PDB file of C-alpha atoms in Angstrom:
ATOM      1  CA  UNK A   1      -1.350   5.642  -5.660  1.00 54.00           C
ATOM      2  CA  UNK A   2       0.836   3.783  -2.775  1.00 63.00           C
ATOM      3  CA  UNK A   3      -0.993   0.526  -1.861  1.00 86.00           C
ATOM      4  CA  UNK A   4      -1.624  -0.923   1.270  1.00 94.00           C
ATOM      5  CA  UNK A   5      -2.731  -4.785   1.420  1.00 95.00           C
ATOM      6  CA  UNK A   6      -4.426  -6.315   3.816  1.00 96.00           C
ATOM      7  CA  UNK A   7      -5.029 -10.078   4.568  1.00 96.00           C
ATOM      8  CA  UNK A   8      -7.310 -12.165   5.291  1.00 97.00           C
ATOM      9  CA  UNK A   9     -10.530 -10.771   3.868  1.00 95.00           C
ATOM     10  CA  UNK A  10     -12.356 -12.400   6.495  1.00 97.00           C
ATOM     11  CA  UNK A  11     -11.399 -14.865   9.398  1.00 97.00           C
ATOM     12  CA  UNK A  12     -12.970 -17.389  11.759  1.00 98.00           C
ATOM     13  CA  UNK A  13     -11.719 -18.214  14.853  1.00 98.00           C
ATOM     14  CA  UNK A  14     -12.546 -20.172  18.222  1.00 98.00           C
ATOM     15  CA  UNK A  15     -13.103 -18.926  21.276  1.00 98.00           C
ATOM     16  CA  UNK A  16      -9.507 -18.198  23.264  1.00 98.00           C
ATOM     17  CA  UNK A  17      -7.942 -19.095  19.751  1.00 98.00           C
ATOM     18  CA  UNK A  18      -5.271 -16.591  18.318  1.00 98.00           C
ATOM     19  CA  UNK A  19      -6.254 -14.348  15.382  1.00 98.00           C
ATOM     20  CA  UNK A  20      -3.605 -12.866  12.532  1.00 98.00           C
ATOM     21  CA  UNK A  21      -4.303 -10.093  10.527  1.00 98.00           C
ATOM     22  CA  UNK A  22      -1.698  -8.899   8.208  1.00 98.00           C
ATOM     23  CA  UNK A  23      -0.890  -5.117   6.249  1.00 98.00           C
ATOM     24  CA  UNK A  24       2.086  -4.721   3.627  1.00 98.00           C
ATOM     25  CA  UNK A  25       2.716  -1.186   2.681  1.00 97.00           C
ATOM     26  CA  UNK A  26       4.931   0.620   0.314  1.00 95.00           C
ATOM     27  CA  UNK A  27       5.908   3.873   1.085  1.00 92.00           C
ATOM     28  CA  UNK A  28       9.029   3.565   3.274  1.00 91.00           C
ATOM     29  CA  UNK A  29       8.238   7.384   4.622  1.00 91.00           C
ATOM     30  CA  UNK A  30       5.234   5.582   6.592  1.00 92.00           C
ATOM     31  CA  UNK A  31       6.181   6.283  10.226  1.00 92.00           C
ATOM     32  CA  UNK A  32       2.604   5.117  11.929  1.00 94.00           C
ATOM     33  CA  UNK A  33       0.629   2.057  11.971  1.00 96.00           C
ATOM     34  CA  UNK A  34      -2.161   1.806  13.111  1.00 96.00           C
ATOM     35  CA  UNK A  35      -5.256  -0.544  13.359  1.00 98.00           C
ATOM     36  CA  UNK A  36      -8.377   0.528  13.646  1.00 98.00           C
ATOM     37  CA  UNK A  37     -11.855  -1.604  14.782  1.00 98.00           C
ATOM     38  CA  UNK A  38     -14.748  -1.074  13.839  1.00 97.00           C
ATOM     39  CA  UNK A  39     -18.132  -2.291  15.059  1.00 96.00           C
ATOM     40  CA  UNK A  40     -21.505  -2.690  12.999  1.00 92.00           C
ATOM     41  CA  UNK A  41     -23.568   0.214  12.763  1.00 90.00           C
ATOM     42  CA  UNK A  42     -20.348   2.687  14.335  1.00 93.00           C
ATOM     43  CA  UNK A  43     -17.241   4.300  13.073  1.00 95.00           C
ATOM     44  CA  UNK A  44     -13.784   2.990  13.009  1.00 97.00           C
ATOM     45  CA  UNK A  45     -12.339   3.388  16.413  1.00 96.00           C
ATOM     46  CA  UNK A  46      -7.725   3.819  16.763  1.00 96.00           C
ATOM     47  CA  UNK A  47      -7.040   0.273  18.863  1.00 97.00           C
ATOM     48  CA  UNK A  48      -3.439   0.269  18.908  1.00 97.00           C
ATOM     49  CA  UNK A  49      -0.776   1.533  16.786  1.00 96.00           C
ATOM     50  CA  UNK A  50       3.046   1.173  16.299  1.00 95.00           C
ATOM     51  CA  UNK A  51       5.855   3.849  15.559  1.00 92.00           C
ATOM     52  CA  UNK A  52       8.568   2.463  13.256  1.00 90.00           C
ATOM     53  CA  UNK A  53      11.872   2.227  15.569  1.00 92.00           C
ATOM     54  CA  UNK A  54      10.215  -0.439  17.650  1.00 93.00           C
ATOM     55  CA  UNK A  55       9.401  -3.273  16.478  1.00 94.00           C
ATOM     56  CA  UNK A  56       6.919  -4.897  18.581  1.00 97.00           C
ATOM     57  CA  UNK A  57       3.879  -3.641  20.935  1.00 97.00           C
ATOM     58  CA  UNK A  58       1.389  -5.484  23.139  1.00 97.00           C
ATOM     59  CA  UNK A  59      -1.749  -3.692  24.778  1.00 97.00           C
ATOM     60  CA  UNK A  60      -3.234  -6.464  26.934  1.00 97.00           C
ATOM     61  CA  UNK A  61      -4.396  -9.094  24.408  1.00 98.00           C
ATOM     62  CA  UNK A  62      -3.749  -7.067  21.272  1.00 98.00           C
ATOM     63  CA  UNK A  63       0.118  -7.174  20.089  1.00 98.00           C
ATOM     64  CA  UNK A  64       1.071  -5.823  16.783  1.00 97.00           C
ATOM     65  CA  UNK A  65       4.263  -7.141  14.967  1.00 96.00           C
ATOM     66  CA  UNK A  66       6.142  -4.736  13.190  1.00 96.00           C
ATOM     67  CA  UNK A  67       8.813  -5.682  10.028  1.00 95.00           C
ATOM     68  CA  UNK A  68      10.666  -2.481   8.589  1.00 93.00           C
ATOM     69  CA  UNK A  69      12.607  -4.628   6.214  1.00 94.00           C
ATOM     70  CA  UNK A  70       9.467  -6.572   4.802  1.00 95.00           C
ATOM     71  CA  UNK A  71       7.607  -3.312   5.009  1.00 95.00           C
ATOM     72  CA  UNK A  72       4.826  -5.503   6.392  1.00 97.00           C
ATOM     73  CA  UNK A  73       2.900  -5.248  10.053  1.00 97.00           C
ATOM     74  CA  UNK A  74       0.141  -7.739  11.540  1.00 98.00           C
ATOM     75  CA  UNK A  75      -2.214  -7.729  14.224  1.00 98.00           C
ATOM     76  CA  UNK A  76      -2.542 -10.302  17.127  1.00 98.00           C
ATOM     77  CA  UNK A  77      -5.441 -10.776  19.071  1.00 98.00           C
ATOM     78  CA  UNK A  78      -4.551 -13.560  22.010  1.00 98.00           C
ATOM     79  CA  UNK A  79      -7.238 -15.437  23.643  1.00 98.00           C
ATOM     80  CA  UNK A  80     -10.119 -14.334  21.135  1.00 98.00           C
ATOM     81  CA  UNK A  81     -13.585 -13.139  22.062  1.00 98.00           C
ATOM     82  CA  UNK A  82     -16.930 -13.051  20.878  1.00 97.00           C
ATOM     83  CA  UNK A  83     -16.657  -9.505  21.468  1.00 97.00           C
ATOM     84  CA  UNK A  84     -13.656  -8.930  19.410  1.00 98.00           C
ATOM     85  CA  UNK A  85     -15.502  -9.616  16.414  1.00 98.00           C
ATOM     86  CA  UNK A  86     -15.742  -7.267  14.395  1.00 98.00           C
ATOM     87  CA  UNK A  87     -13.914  -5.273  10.924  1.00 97.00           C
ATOM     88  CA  UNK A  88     -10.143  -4.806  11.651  1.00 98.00           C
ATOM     89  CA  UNK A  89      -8.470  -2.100   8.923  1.00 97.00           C
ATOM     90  CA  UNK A  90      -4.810  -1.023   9.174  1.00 97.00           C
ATOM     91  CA  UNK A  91      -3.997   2.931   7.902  1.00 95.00           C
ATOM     92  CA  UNK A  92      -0.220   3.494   7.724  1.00 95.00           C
ATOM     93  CA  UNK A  93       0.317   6.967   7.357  1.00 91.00           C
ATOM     94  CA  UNK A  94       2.188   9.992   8.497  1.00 85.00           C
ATOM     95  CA  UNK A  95       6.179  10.994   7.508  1.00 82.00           C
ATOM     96  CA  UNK A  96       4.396  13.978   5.226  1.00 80.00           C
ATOM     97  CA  UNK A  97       2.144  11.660   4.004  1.00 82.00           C
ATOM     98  CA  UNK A  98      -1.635  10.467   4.157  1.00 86.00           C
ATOM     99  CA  UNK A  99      -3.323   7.967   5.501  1.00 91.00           C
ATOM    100  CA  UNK A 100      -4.388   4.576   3.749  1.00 92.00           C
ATOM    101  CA  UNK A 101      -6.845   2.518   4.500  1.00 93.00           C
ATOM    102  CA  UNK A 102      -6.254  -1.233   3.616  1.00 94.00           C
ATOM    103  CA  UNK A 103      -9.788  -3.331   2.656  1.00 93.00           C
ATOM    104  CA  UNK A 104     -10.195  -4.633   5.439  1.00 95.00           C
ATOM    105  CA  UNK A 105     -10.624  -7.902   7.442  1.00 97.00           C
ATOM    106  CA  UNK A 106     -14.240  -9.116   9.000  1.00 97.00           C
ATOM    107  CA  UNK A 107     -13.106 -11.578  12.122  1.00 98.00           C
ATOM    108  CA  UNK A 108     -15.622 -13.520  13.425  1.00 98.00           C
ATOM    109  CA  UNK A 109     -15.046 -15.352  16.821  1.00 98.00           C
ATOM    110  CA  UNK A 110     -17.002 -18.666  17.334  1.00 97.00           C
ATOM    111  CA  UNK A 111     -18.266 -19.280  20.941  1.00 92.00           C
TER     112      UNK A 111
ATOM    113  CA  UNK B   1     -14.541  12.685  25.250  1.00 70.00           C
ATOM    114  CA  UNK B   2     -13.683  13.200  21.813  1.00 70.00           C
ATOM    115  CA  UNK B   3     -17.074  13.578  19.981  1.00 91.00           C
ATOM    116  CA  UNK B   4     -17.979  13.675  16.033  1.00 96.00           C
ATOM    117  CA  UNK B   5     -21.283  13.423  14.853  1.00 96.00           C
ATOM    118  CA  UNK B   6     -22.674  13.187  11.831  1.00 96.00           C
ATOM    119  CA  UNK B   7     -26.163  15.069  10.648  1.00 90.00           C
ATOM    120  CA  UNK B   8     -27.703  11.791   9.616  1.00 92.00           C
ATOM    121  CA  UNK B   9     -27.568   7.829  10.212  1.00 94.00           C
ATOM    122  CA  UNK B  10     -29.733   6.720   6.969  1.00 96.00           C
ATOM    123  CA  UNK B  11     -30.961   9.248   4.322  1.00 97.00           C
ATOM    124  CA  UNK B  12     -32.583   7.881   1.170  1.00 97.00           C
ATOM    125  CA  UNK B  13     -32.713  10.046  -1.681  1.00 97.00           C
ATOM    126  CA  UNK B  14     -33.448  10.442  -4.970  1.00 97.00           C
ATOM    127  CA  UNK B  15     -30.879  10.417  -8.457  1.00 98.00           C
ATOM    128  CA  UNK B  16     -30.383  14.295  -9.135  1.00 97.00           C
ATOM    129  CA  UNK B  17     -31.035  15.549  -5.803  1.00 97.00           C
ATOM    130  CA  UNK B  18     -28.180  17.644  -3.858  1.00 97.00           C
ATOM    131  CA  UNK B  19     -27.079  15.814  -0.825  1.00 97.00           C
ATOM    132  CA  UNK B  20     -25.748  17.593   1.822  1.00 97.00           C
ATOM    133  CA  UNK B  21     -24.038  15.489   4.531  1.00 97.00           C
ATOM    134  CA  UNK B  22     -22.822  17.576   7.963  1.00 97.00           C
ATOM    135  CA  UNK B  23     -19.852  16.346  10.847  1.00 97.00           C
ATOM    136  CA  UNK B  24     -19.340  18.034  13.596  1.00 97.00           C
ATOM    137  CA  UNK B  25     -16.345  17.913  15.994  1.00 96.00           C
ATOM    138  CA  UNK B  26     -16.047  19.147  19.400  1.00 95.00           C
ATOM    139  CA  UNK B  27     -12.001  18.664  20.240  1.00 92.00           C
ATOM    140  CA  UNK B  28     -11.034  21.710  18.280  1.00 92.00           C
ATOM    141  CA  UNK B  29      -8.921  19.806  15.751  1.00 93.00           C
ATOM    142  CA  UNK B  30      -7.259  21.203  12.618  1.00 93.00           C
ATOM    143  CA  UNK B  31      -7.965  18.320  10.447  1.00 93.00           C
ATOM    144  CA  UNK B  32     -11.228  17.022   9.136  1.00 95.00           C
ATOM    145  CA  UNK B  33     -11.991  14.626   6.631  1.00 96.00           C
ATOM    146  CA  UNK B  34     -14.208  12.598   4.900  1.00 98.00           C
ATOM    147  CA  UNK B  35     -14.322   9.256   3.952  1.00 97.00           C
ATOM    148  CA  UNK B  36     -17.032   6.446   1.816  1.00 97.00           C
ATOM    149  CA  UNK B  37     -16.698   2.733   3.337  1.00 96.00           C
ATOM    150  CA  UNK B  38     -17.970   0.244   0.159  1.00 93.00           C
ATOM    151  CA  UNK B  39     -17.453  -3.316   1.274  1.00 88.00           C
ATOM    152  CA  UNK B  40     -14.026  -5.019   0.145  1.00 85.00           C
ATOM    153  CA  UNK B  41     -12.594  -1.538  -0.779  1.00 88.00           C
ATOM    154  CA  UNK B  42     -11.799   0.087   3.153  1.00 89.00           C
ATOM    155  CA  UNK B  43     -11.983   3.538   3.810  1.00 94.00           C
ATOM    156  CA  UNK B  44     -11.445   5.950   0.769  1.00 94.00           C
ATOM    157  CA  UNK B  45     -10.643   9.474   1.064  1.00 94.00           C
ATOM    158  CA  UNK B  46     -13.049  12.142  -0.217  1.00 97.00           C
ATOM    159  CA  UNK B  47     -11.883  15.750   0.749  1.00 96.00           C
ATOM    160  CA  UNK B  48      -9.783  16.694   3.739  1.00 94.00           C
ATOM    161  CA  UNK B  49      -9.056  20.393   5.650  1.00 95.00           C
ATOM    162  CA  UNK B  50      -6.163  21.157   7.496  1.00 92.00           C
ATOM    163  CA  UNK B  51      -8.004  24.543   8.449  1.00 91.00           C
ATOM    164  CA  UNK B  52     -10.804  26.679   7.784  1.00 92.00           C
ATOM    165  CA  UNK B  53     -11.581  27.402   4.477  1.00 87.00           C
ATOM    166  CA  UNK B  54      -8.672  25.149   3.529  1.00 90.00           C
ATOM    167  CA  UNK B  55      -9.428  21.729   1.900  1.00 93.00           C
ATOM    168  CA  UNK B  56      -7.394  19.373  -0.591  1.00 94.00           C
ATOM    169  CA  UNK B  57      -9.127  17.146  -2.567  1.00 95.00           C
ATOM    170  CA  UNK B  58      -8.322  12.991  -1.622  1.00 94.00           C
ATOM    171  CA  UNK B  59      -8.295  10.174  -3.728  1.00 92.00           C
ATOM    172  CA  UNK B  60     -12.230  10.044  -4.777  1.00 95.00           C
ATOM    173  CA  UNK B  61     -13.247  13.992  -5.147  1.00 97.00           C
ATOM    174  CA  UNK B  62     -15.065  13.073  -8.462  1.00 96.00           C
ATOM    175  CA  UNK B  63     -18.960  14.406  -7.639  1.00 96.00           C
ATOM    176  CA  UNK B  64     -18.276  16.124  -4.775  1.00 97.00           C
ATOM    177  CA  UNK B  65     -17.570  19.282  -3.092  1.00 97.00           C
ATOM    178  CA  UNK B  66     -16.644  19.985   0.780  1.00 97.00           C
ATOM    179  CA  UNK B  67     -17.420  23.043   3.069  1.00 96.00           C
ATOM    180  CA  UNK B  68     -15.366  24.271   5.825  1.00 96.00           C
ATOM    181  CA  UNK B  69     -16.700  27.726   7.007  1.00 94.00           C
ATOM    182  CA  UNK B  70     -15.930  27.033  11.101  1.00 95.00           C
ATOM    183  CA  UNK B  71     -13.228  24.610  12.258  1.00 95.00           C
ATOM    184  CA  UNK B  72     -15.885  22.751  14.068  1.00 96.00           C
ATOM    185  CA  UNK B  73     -17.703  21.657  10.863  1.00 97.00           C
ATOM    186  CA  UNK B  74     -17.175  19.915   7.774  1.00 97.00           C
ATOM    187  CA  UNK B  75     -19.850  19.485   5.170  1.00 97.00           C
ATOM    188  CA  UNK B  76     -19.700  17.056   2.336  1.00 98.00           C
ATOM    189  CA  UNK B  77     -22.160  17.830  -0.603  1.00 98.00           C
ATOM    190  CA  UNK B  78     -23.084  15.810  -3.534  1.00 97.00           C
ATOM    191  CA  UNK B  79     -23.914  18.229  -6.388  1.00 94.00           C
ATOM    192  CA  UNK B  80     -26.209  15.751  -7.786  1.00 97.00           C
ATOM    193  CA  UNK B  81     -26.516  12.062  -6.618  1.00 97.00           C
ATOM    194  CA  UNK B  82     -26.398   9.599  -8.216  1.00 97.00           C
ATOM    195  CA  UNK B  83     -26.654   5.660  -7.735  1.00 97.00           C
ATOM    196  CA  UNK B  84     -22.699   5.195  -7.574  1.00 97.00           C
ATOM    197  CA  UNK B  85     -22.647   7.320  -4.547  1.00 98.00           C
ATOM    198  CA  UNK B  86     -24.847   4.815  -2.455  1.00 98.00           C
ATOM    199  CA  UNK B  87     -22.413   4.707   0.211  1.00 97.00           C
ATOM    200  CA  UNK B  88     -21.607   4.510   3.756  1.00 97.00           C
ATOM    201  CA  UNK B  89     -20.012   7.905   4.140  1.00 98.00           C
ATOM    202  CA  UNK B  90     -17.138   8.337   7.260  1.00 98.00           C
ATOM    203  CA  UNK B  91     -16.776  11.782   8.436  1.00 97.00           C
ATOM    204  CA  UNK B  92     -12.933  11.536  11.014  1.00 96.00           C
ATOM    205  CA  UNK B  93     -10.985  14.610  12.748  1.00 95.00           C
ATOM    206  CA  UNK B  94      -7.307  14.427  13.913  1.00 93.00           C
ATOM    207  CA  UNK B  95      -5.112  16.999  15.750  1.00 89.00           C
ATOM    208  CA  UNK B  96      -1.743  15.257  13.658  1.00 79.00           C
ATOM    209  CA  UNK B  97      -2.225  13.628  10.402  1.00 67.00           C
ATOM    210  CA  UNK B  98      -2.183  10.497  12.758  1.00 81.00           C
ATOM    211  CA  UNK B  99      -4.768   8.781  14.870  1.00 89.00           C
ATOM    212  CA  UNK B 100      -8.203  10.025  13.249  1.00 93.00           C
ATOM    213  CA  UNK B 101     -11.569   9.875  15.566  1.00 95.00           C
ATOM    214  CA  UNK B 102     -14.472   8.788  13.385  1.00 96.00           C
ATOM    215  CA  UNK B 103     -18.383  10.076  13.621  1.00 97.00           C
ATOM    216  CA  UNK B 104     -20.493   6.975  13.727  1.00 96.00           C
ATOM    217  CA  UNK B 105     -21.100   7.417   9.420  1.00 96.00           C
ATOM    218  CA  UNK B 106     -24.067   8.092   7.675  1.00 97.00           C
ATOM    219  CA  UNK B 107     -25.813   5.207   4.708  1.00 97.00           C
ATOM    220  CA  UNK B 108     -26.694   6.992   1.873  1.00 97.00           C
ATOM    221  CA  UNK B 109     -29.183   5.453  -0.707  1.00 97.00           C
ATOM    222  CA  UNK B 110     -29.801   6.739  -4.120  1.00 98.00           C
ATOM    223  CA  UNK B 111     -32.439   5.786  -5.977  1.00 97.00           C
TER     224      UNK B 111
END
């Protein structure tokens, strides 16, 4: 089965403090990647996702960083909220191929 | 807006009973599929359809079965519960094997 791994497990920040969550994949077919947040008690909703020939993308205070060569993307969340916290899961998927879920990462934003 | 929903938020029940859990989709979408969430594991695939009557199993068919009679609706059964299928249990529908739109899950107890 192709792995996907994510890290942290779980991450504390402050308030208006940058967060980091990072995905390594294997299947160089991958050409979407995704992460997904997901609140308690509700499904796992798309937040922003990246297509392989670029290698950066920004949506307000959510960037992800994209590395074709390290077959590795992360997650930035600038300025972090109370409200951001929450479960953060990347799912690289598509070129003919499935989606994968990584574990996970719980990020928990002190006020 | 896209809408899933899911027959159930909690349902308790007991070892040997057949479970049936029900998603349905309103965005006309090819692709259904179903998903259990178990802390520090992610998302893990079930079943999926790409079309009515159609389904493929995923990575975790072992005790269950899936149901696609309209392209609205996708039902995941459990022949006979058991405890190891206590489970928060993701029902998602896509138009492309891409972004996925998740039902807010059901928590399934067996006892």
């Amino acid at each position: 089965q192709q792995q996907v791994k994510q890290s942290p497990q779980s991450l504390i920040v402050q308030k208006g403090g940058i967060s980091i969550i990072n995905c390594a994949y294997e299947n160089t077919a991958f050409d979407y990647f995704p992460w997904y947040q997901q609140f308690p008690g509700k499904g796992p909703a798309l937040l922003i996702a990246i297509r392989p020939d670029v290698s950066e993308k920004k949506e307000g205070r959510f960037t992800i960083s994209f590395n074709k060569s390290a077959k590795q993307f992360s997650l930035h969340i600038m300025d972090s909220q109370p409200g951001d916290s929450a479960t953060y899961f990347c799912a690289p998927g598509g070129g003919g191929f499935k989606t994968i879920f990584g574990a996970g990462t719980r990020l928990f934003v002190k006020a | 807006d896209v809408k899933v929903t899911q027959s159930s938020r909690y349902l308790v029940k007991r070892t040997g009973e057949k479970v049936f859990l029900e998603c349905v989709q309103d965005m006309d979408h090819e692709n259904m599929f179903w998903y259990r969430q178990d802390p520090g594991l992610g998302l893990r695939l079930i079943y999926f359809s790409y079309d009515v009557k159609m389904k493929e199993k995923g990575d975790i068919p072992e005790g269950y079965s899936v149901s696609r009679e309209k392209k609205e609706r996708f039902s995941l059964i459990l022949e006979s519960a058991s405890t190891n299928q206590t489970s928060m249990y993701l029902c998602a529908s896509s138009q492309s094997v891409r972004k996925q739109y998740f039902g807010p899950g059901t928590r399934l107890t067996v006892t």
